Amino acid sequence: MSVDVTMPRATAPAILPGSGGMRGALSDLFWRRPQLLLLLMLLPPVLWLGIVYIGSLFALLAQSFFSIDEFSGLINRELTLKTYGDLLQAANLDIILRTVTMAALVTLASAVVAFPIAYYAARYARGRWKALFYLGVMLPLWSSYLVKIYAWKLILAKEGILTWLFGKLYLQWLLDAWLSLPVVGGNSLSVSFTGTFIVFVYVWLPFMILPVQAALERVPGNLVEASSDLGASPGQTFRNVLFPLALPGIVAGSIFTFSLTLGDYIIPQIIGTSRLFIGQAVYSQQGTAGNIPLAAAFTVVPIVIMGFYLWGAKRMGAFDAL
């Protein structure tokens, strides 16, 4: 027969003794004033954002109000609007219009290509198929940016696989006819606006697919079923149900595709013609020409455009789909 003997257990004190010293004083101070701890935690990123990022933007804006001396080539640091007057010259306006047009076309094409892919992933992909979808969308983003562009330059070259494919399909005449067009054509796809457009769409497409897929995930399936039960055709269901509900995701994706195309200068530098985009103009004016005020004025253009674009996107609820 066993006898259980219960021993009294030592209980921890309700209030622990202070640690003392500087560490204890700081601990007590942060406990009494949690706002101070929050301020100290937020101070480094706020300083980085305020000084390095926003500060550099204000410095850039200030540079755009200077001008370049035409005789000495030195920067005249008197406030003037002369540089913005130079920005409104026909050649510079052509650069801005070309860049904005390309950004709009890339955004529109990315939305058209991304929607069926995102719809399939949101409505039908399950389990490992959805994981495979995310892997397929994200995999191009894991490879080198320059490697992808140079790979496309080889694909689009006159001796590339795309030209070879057109020849095998007996469609070489169609490719030659397209390349003979004055604006979009060139000697080959790798030195044409068409080639630039194709590479832009390929590179930025994942940034459109994921927000659209996230928006379509939120669309209840019974809405589509109810639309069919009420006699709506697939086209009517798309126009009146799917598209309005997916529109915030499309606008959210367009923020990435439009802004990234607007500021990119590497793709047009490698694939395209000699006609400049805004990014190339900034690089040329700051590096080769040494006209920093005009380069700064060119940089202000996409900032202003994206400011209005983000304002409109916010009104359409695009930030909820990010």
mmCIF file of N, CA, C and O in Angstrom, residues 59-126:
data_model
loop_
_atom_site.group_PDB
_atom_site.id
_atom_site.type_symbol
_atom_site.label_atom_id
_atom_site.label_comp_id
_atom_site.label_asym_id
_atom_site.label_seq_id
_atom_site.Cartn_x
_atom_site.Cartn_y
_atom_site.Cartn_z
ATOM 1 N N ALA A 59 15.153 66.922 -54.101
ATOM 2 C CA ALA A 59 16.375 67.426 -54.720
ATOM 3 C C ALA A 59 16.282 67.352 -56.234
ATOM 4 O O ALA A 59 16.728 68.256 -56.956
ATOM 5 N N LEU A 60 15.696 66.270 -56.723
ATOM 6 C CA LEU A 60 15.491 66.122 -58.165
ATOM 7 C C LEU A 60 14.540 67.190 -58.686
ATOM 8 O O LEU A 60 14.776 67.789 -59.751
ATOM 9 N N LEU A 61 13.458 67.429 -57.945
ATOM 10 C CA LEU A 61 12.507 68.462 -58.351
ATOM 11 C C LEU A 61 13.181 69.831 -58.386
ATOM 12 O O LEU A 61 12.942 70.632 -59.298
ATOM 13 N N ALA A 62 14.041 70.102 -57.410
ATOM 14 C CA ALA A 62 14.747 71.383 -57.387
ATOM 15 C C ALA A 62 15.678 71.529 -58.586
ATOM 16 O O ALA A 62 15.792 72.607 -59.181
ATOM 17 N N GLN A 63 16.340 70.418 -58.966
ATOM 18 C CA GLN A 63 17.238 70.470 -60.115
ATOM 19 C C GLN A 63 16.488 70.811 -61.400
ATOM 20 O O GLN A 63 17.043 71.450 -62.303
ATOM 21 N N SER A 64 15.219 70.386 -61.478
ATOM 22 C CA SER A 64 14.473 70.638 -62.711
ATOM 23 C C SER A 64 14.140 72.107 -62.897
ATOM 24 O O SER A 64 13.786 72.520 -64.008
ATOM 25 N N PHE A 65 14.242 72.915 -61.835
ATOM 26 C CA PHE A 65 13.981 74.348 -61.948
ATOM 27 C C PHE A 65 15.251 75.143 -62.218
ATOM 28 O O PHE A 65 15.208 76.373 -62.255
ATOM 29 N N PHE A 66 16.385 74.444 -62.387
ATOM 30 C CA PHE A 66 17.610 75.093 -62.821
ATOM 31 C C PHE A 66 17.691 75.021 -64.341
ATOM 32 O O PHE A 66 16.836 74.425 -64.997
ATOM 33 N N SER A 67 18.727 75.607 -64.897
ATOM 34 C CA SER A 67 18.916 75.572 -66.347
ATOM 35 C C SER A 67 20.390 75.355 -66.650
ATOM 36 O O SER A 67 21.243 75.473 -65.770
ATOM 37 N N ILE A 68 20.679 75.024 -67.875
ATOM 38 C CA ILE A 68 22.045 74.802 -68.313
ATOM 39 C C ILE A 68 22.503 75.992 -69.144
ATOM 40 O O ILE A 68 21.750 76.507 -69.985
ATOM 41 N N ASP A 69 23.694 76.483 -68.878
ATOM 42 C CA ASP A 69 24.248 77.580 -69.658
ATOM 43 C C ASP A 69 24.676 77.063 -71.025
ATOM 44 O O ASP A 69 25.464 76.123 -71.124
ATOM 45 N N GLU A 70 24.162 77.647 -72.083
ATOM 46 C CA GLU A 70 24.400 77.130 -73.426
ATOM 47 C C GLU A 70 25.838 77.330 -73.886
ATOM 48 O O GLU A 70 26.305 76.613 -74.779
ATOM 49 N N PHE A 71 26.564 78.304 -73.295
ATOM 50 C CA PHE A 71 27.936 78.570 -73.735
ATOM 51 C C PHE A 71 28.957 77.775 -72.916
ATOM 52 O O PHE A 71 29.817 77.105 -73.477
ATOM 53 N N SER A 72 28.824 77.814 -71.591
ATOM 54 C CA SER A 72 29.801 77.126 -70.737
ATOM 55 C C SER A 72 29.419 75.685 -70.436
ATOM 56 O O SER A 72 30.270 74.883 -70.058
ATOM 57 N N GLY A 73 28.133 75.339 -70.581
ATOM 58 C CA GLY A 73 27.687 73.992 -70.235
ATOM 59 C C GLY A 73 27.530 73.773 -68.745
ATOM 60 O O GLY A 73 27.269 72.650 -68.320
ATOM 61 N N LEU A 74 27.659 74.825 -67.946
ATOM 62 C CA LEU A 74 27.519 74.714 -66.496
ATOM 63 C C LEU A 74 26.064 74.937 -66.089
ATOM 64 O O LEU A 74 25.284 75.562 -66.818
ATOM 65 N N ILE A 75 25.730 74.438 -64.901
ATOM 66 C CA ILE A 75 24.359 74.555 -64.404
ATOM 67 C C ILE A 75 24.165 75.926 -63.789
ATOM 68 O O ILE A 75 24.936 76.350 -62.911
ATOM 69 N N ASN A 76 23.166 76.636 -64.243
ATOM 70 C CA ASN A 76 22.788 77.928 -63.684
ATOM 71 C C ASN A 76 21.746 77.678 -62.593
ATOM 72 O O ASN A 76 20.626 77.252 -62.880
ATOM 73 N N ARG A 77 22.094 77.919 -61.347
ATOM 74 C CA ARG A 77 21.251 77.562 -60.212
ATOM 75 C C ARG A 77 20.261 78.666 -59.834
ATOM 76 O O ARG A 77 19.921 78.825 -58.658
ATOM 77 N N GLU A 78 19.805 79.397 -60.786
ATOM 78 C CA GLU A 78 18.730 80.362 -60.569
ATOM 79 C C GLU A 78 17.409 79.720 -60.980
ATOM 80 O O GLU A 78 17.324 79.076 -62.023
ATOM 81 N N LEU A 79 16.388 79.913 -60.136
ATOM 82 C CA LEU A 79 15.099 79.288 -60.401
ATOM 83 C C LEU A 79 14.485 79.839 -61.687
ATOM 84 O O LEU A 79 14.378 81.057 -61.862
ATOM 85 N N THR A 80 14.113 78.926 -62.548
ATOM 86 C CA THR A 80 13.547 79.307 -63.835
ATOM 87 C C THR A 80 12.689 78.165 -64.368
ATOM 88 O O THR A 80 12.827 77.017 -63.947
ATOM 89 N N LEU A 81 11.795 78.491 -65.300
ATOM 90 C CA LEU A 81 10.973 77.493 -65.975
ATOM 91 C C LEU A 81 11.489 77.198 -67.384
ATOM 92 O O LEU A 81 10.801 76.546 -68.178
ATOM 93 N N LYS A 82 12.701 77.649 -67.689
ATOM 94 C CA LYS A 82 13.264 77.464 -69.021
ATOM 95 C C LYS A 82 13.415 75.981 -69.361
ATOM 96 O O LYS A 82 13.168 75.564 -70.500
ATOM 97 N N THR A 83 13.809 75.168 -68.383
ATOM 98 C CA THR A 83 14.006 73.744 -68.644
ATOM 99 C C THR A 83 12.694 73.070 -69.003
ATOM 100 O O THR A 83 12.644 72.211 -69.896
ATOM 101 N N TYR A 84 11.616 73.457 -68.321
ATOM 102 C CA TYR A 84 10.312 72.890 -68.670
ATOM 103 C C TYR A 84 9.847 73.395 -70.035
ATOM 104 O O TYR A 84 9.096 72.694 -70.731
ATOM 105 N N GLY A 85 10.279 74.585 -70.420
ATOM 106 C CA GLY A 85 10.011 75.043 -71.771
ATOM 107 C C GLY A 85 10.729 74.183 -72.797
ATOM 108 O O GLY A 85 10.172 73.853 -73.855
ATOM 109 N N ASP A 86 11.980 73.806 -72.483
ATOM 110 C CA ASP A 86 12.706 72.887 -73.376
ATOM 111 C C ASP A 86 12.038 71.517 -73.421
ATOM 112 O O ASP A 86 12.070 70.841 -74.457
ATOM 113 N N LEU A 87 11.431 71.118 -72.312
ATOM 114 C CA LEU A 87 10.751 69.825 -72.271
ATOM 115 C C LEU A 87 9.551 69.786 -73.206
ATOM 116 O O LEU A 87 9.161 68.714 -73.676
ATOM 117 N N LEU A 88 8.973 70.952 -73.489
ATOM 118 C CA LEU A 88 7.795 71.017 -74.348
ATOM 119 C C LEU A 88 8.139 71.150 -75.824
ATOM 120 O O LEU A 88 7.239 71.341 -76.647
ATOM 121 N N GLN A 89 9.418 71.054 -76.159
ATOM 122 C CA GLN A 89 9.791 71.046 -77.571
ATOM 123 C C GLN A 89 9.287 69.779 -78.248
ATOM 124 O O GLN A 89 9.041 68.760 -77.602
ATOM 125 N N ALA A 90 9.168 69.831 -79.560
ATOM 126 C CA ALA A 90 8.545 68.738 -80.303
ATOM 127 C C ALA A 90 9.275 67.416 -80.109
ATOM 128 O O ALA A 90 8.642 66.367 -79.921
ATOM 129 N N ALA A 91 10.608 67.441 -80.120
ATOM 130 C CA ALA A 91 11.375 66.192 -79.986
ATOM 131 C C ALA A 91 11.167 65.562 -78.616
ATOM 132 O O ALA A 91 11.016 64.342 -78.495
ATOM 133 N N ASN A 92 11.132 66.385 -77.579
ATOM 134 C CA ASN A 92 10.943 65.855 -76.224
ATOM 135 C C ASN A 92 9.505 65.405 -75.986
ATOM 136 O O ASN A 92 9.265 64.401 -75.318
ATOM 137 N N LEU A 93 8.544 66.141 -76.523
ATOM 138 C CA LEU A 93 7.147 65.705 -76.420
ATOM 139 C C LEU A 93 6.933 64.380 -77.144
ATOM 140 O O LEU A 93 6.130 63.549 -76.707
ATOM 141 N N ASP A 94 7.666 64.173 -78.239
ATOM 142 C CA ASP A 94 7.573 62.908 -78.963
ATOM 143 C C ASP A 94 8.067 61.754 -78.092
ATOM 144 O O ASP A 94 7.488 60.664 -78.115
ATOM 145 N N ILE A 95 9.123 61.983 -77.334
ATOM 146 C CA ILE A 95 9.637 60.954 -76.424
ATOM 147 C C ILE A 95 8.597 60.614 -75.357
ATOM 148 O O ILE A 95 8.339 59.439 -75.062
ATOM 149 N N ILE A 96 7.977 61.648 -74.772
ATOM 150 C CA ILE A 96 6.973 61.428 -73.724
ATOM 151 C C ILE A 96 5.765 60.681 -74.288
ATOM 152 O O ILE A 96 5.276 59.715 -73.691
ATOM 153 N N LEU A 97 5.284 61.119 -75.446
ATOM 154 C CA LEU A 97 4.120 60.478 -76.054
ATOM 155 C C LEU A 97 4.428 59.025 -76.415
ATOM 156 O O LEU A 97 3.587 58.134 -76.210
ATOM 157 N N ARG A 98 5.617 58.767 -76.936
ATOM 158 C CA ARG A 98 6.002 57.403 -77.299
ATOM 159 C C ARG A 98 6.029 56.500 -76.070
ATOM 160 O O ARG A 98 5.551 55.367 -76.105
ATOM 161 N N THR A 99 6.566 57.010 -74.980
ATOM 162 C CA THR A 99 6.670 56.206 -73.766
ATOM 163 C C THR A 99 5.299 55.922 -73.162
ATOM 164 O O THR A 99 5.001 54.792 -72.775
ATOM 165 N N VAL A 100 4.464 56.943 -73.068
ATOM 166 C CA VAL A 100 3.125 56.764 -72.494
ATOM 167 C C VAL A 100 2.294 55.820 -73.357
ATOM 168 O O VAL A 100 1.562 54.962 -72.839
ATOM 169 N N THR A 101 2.413 55.942 -74.685
ATOM 170 C CA THR A 101 1.676 55.041 -75.577
ATOM 171 C C THR A 101 2.119 53.606 -75.394
ATOM 172 O O THR A 101 1.289 52.687 -75.318
ATOM 173 N N MET A 102 3.431 53.382 -75.325
ATOM 174 C CA MET A 102 3.938 52.026 -75.111
ATOM 175 C C MET A 102 3.467 51.484 -73.768
ATOM 176 O O MET A 102 3.050 50.316 -73.662
ATOM 177 N N ALA A 103 3.502 52.291 -72.704
ATOM 178 C CA ALA A 103 3.066 51.838 -71.384
ATOM 179 C C ALA A 103 1.583 51.469 -71.394
ATOM 180 O O ALA A 103 1.177 50.463 -70.796
ATOM 181 N N ALA A 104 0.761 52.265 -72.087
ATOM 182 C CA ALA A 104 -0.669 51.968 -72.162
ATOM 183 C C ALA A 104 -0.930 50.686 -72.946
ATOM 184 O O ALA A 104 -1.751 49.848 -72.542
ATOM 185 N N LEU A 105 -0.228 50.500 -74.062
ATOM 186 C CA LEU A 105 -0.417 49.289 -74.865
ATOM 187 C C LEU A 105 0.045 48.044 -74.126
ATOM 188 O O LEU A 105 -0.606 46.993 -74.174
ATOM 189 N N VAL A 106 1.164 48.138 -73.428
ATOM 190 C CA VAL A 106 1.656 47.000 -72.649
ATOM 191 C C VAL A 106 0.682 46.651 -71.536
ATOM 192 O O VAL A 106 0.405 45.472 -71.277
ATOM 193 N N THR A 107 0.131 47.661 -70.886
ATOM 194 C CA THR A 107 -0.838 47.420 -69.818
ATOM 195 C C THR A 107 -2.094 46.751 -70.361
ATOM 196 O O THR A 107 -2.609 45.789 -69.767
ATOM 197 N N LEU A 108 -2.602 47.238 -71.479
ATOM 198 C CA LEU A 108 -3.807 46.656 -72.077
ATOM 199 C C LEU A 108 -3.558 45.209 -72.513
ATOM 200 O O LEU A 108 -4.373 44.318 -72.237
ATOM 201 N N ALA A 109 -2.430 44.965 -73.182
ATOM 202 C CA ALA A 109 -2.126 43.606 -73.638
ATOM 203 C C ALA A 109 -1.910 42.667 -72.456
ATOM 204 O O ALA A 109 -2.333 41.500 -72.485
ATOM 205 N N SER A 110 -1.261 43.137 -71.406
ATOM 206 C CA SER A 110 -1.041 42.305 -70.227
ATOM 207 C C SER A 110 -2.359 41.918 -69.574
ATOM 208 O O SER A 110 -2.529 40.778 -69.129
ATOM 209 N N ALA A 111 -3.308 42.853 -69.529
ATOM 210 C CA ALA A 111 -4.620 42.542 -68.951
ATOM 211 C C ALA A 111 -5.357 41.492 -69.779
ATOM 212 O O ALA A 111 -5.981 40.579 -69.229
ATOM 213 N N VAL A 112 -5.279 41.615 -71.112
ATOM 214 C CA VAL A 112 -5.966 40.660 -71.988
ATOM 215 C C VAL A 112 -5.368 39.269 -71.839
ATOM 216 O O VAL A 112 -6.083 38.259 -71.776
ATOM 217 N N VAL A 113 -4.048 39.179 -71.777
ATOM 218 C CA VAL A 113 -3.392 37.880 -71.648
ATOM 219 C C VAL A 113 -3.561 37.309 -70.244
ATOM 220 O O VAL A 113 -3.754 36.098 -70.060
ATOM 221 N N ALA A 114 -3.530 38.165 -69.240
ATOM 222 C CA ALA A 114 -3.536 37.696 -67.850
ATOM 223 C C ALA A 114 -4.910 37.211 -67.406
ATOM 224 O O ALA A 114 -5.002 36.309 -66.562
ATOM 225 N N PHE A 115 -5.984 37.793 -67.948
ATOM 226 C CA PHE A 115 -7.314 37.482 -67.423
ATOM 227 C C PHE A 115 -7.678 36.002 -67.546
ATOM 228 O O PHE A 115 -8.104 35.392 -66.550
ATOM 229 N N PRO A 116 -7.568 35.365 -68.727
ATOM 230 C CA PRO A 116 -7.931 33.933 -68.778
ATOM 231 C C PRO A 116 -7.039 33.054 -67.920
ATOM 232 O O PRO A 116 -7.508 32.075 -67.331
ATOM 233 N N ILE A 117 -5.754 33.403 -67.814
ATOM 234 C CA ILE A 117 -4.853 32.625 -66.954
ATOM 235 C C ILE A 117 -5.279 32.753 -65.501
ATOM 236 O O ILE A 117 -5.374 31.764 -64.755
ATOM 237 N N ALA A 118 -5.537 33.983 -65.069
ATOM 238 C CA ALA A 118 -5.958 34.215 -63.685
ATOM 239 C C ALA A 118 -7.317 33.589 -63.406
ATOM 240 O O ALA A 118 -7.565 33.065 -62.305
ATOM 241 N N TYR A 119 -8.219 33.637 -64.383
ATOM 242 C CA TYR A 119 -9.550 33.052 -64.191
ATOM 243 C C TYR A 119 -9.458 31.542 -64.002
ATOM 244 O O TYR A 119 -10.127 30.978 -63.129
ATOM 245 N N TYR A 120 -8.648 30.888 -64.799
ATOM 246 C CA TYR A 120 -8.497 29.440 -64.653
ATOM 247 C C TYR A 120 -7.903 29.107 -63.286
ATOM 248 O O TYR A 120 -8.356 28.163 -62.613
ATOM 249 N N ALA A 121 -6.909 29.873 -62.858
ATOM 250 C CA ALA A 121 -6.287 29.598 -61.565
ATOM 251 C C ALA A 121 -7.254 29.829 -60.415
ATOM 252 O O ALA A 121 -7.241 29.098 -59.419
ATOM 253 N N ALA A 122 -8.116 30.852 -60.543
ATOM 254 C CA ALA A 122 -9.036 31.173 -59.458
ATOM 255 C C ALA A 122 -10.228 30.226 -59.394
ATOM 256 O O ALA A 122 -10.717 29.912 -58.298
ATOM 257 N N ARG A 123 -10.695 29.742 -60.547
ATOM 258 C CA ARG A 123 -11.936 28.969 -60.571
ATOM 259 C C ARG A 123 -11.729 27.465 -60.611
ATOM 260 O O ARG A 123 -12.569 26.716 -60.103
ATOM 261 N N TYR A 124 -10.632 27.020 -61.223
ATOM 262 C CA TYR A 124 -10.481 25.589 -61.476
ATOM 263 C C TYR A 124 -9.242 24.968 -60.841
ATOM 264 O O TYR A 124 -9.255 23.779 -60.511
ATOM 265 N N ALA A 125 -8.175 25.706 -60.702
ATOM 266 C CA ALA A 125 -6.935 25.115 -60.171
ATOM 267 C C ALA A 125 -7.088 24.830 -58.678
ATOM 268 O O ALA A 125 -7.520 25.690 -57.906
ATOM 269 N N ARG A 126 -6.724 23.637 -58.274
ATOM 270 C CA ARG A 126 -6.804 23.232 -56.873
ATOM 271 C C ARG A 126 -5.563 22.413 -56.506
ATOM 272 O O ARG A 126 -4.968 21.762 -57.363
#
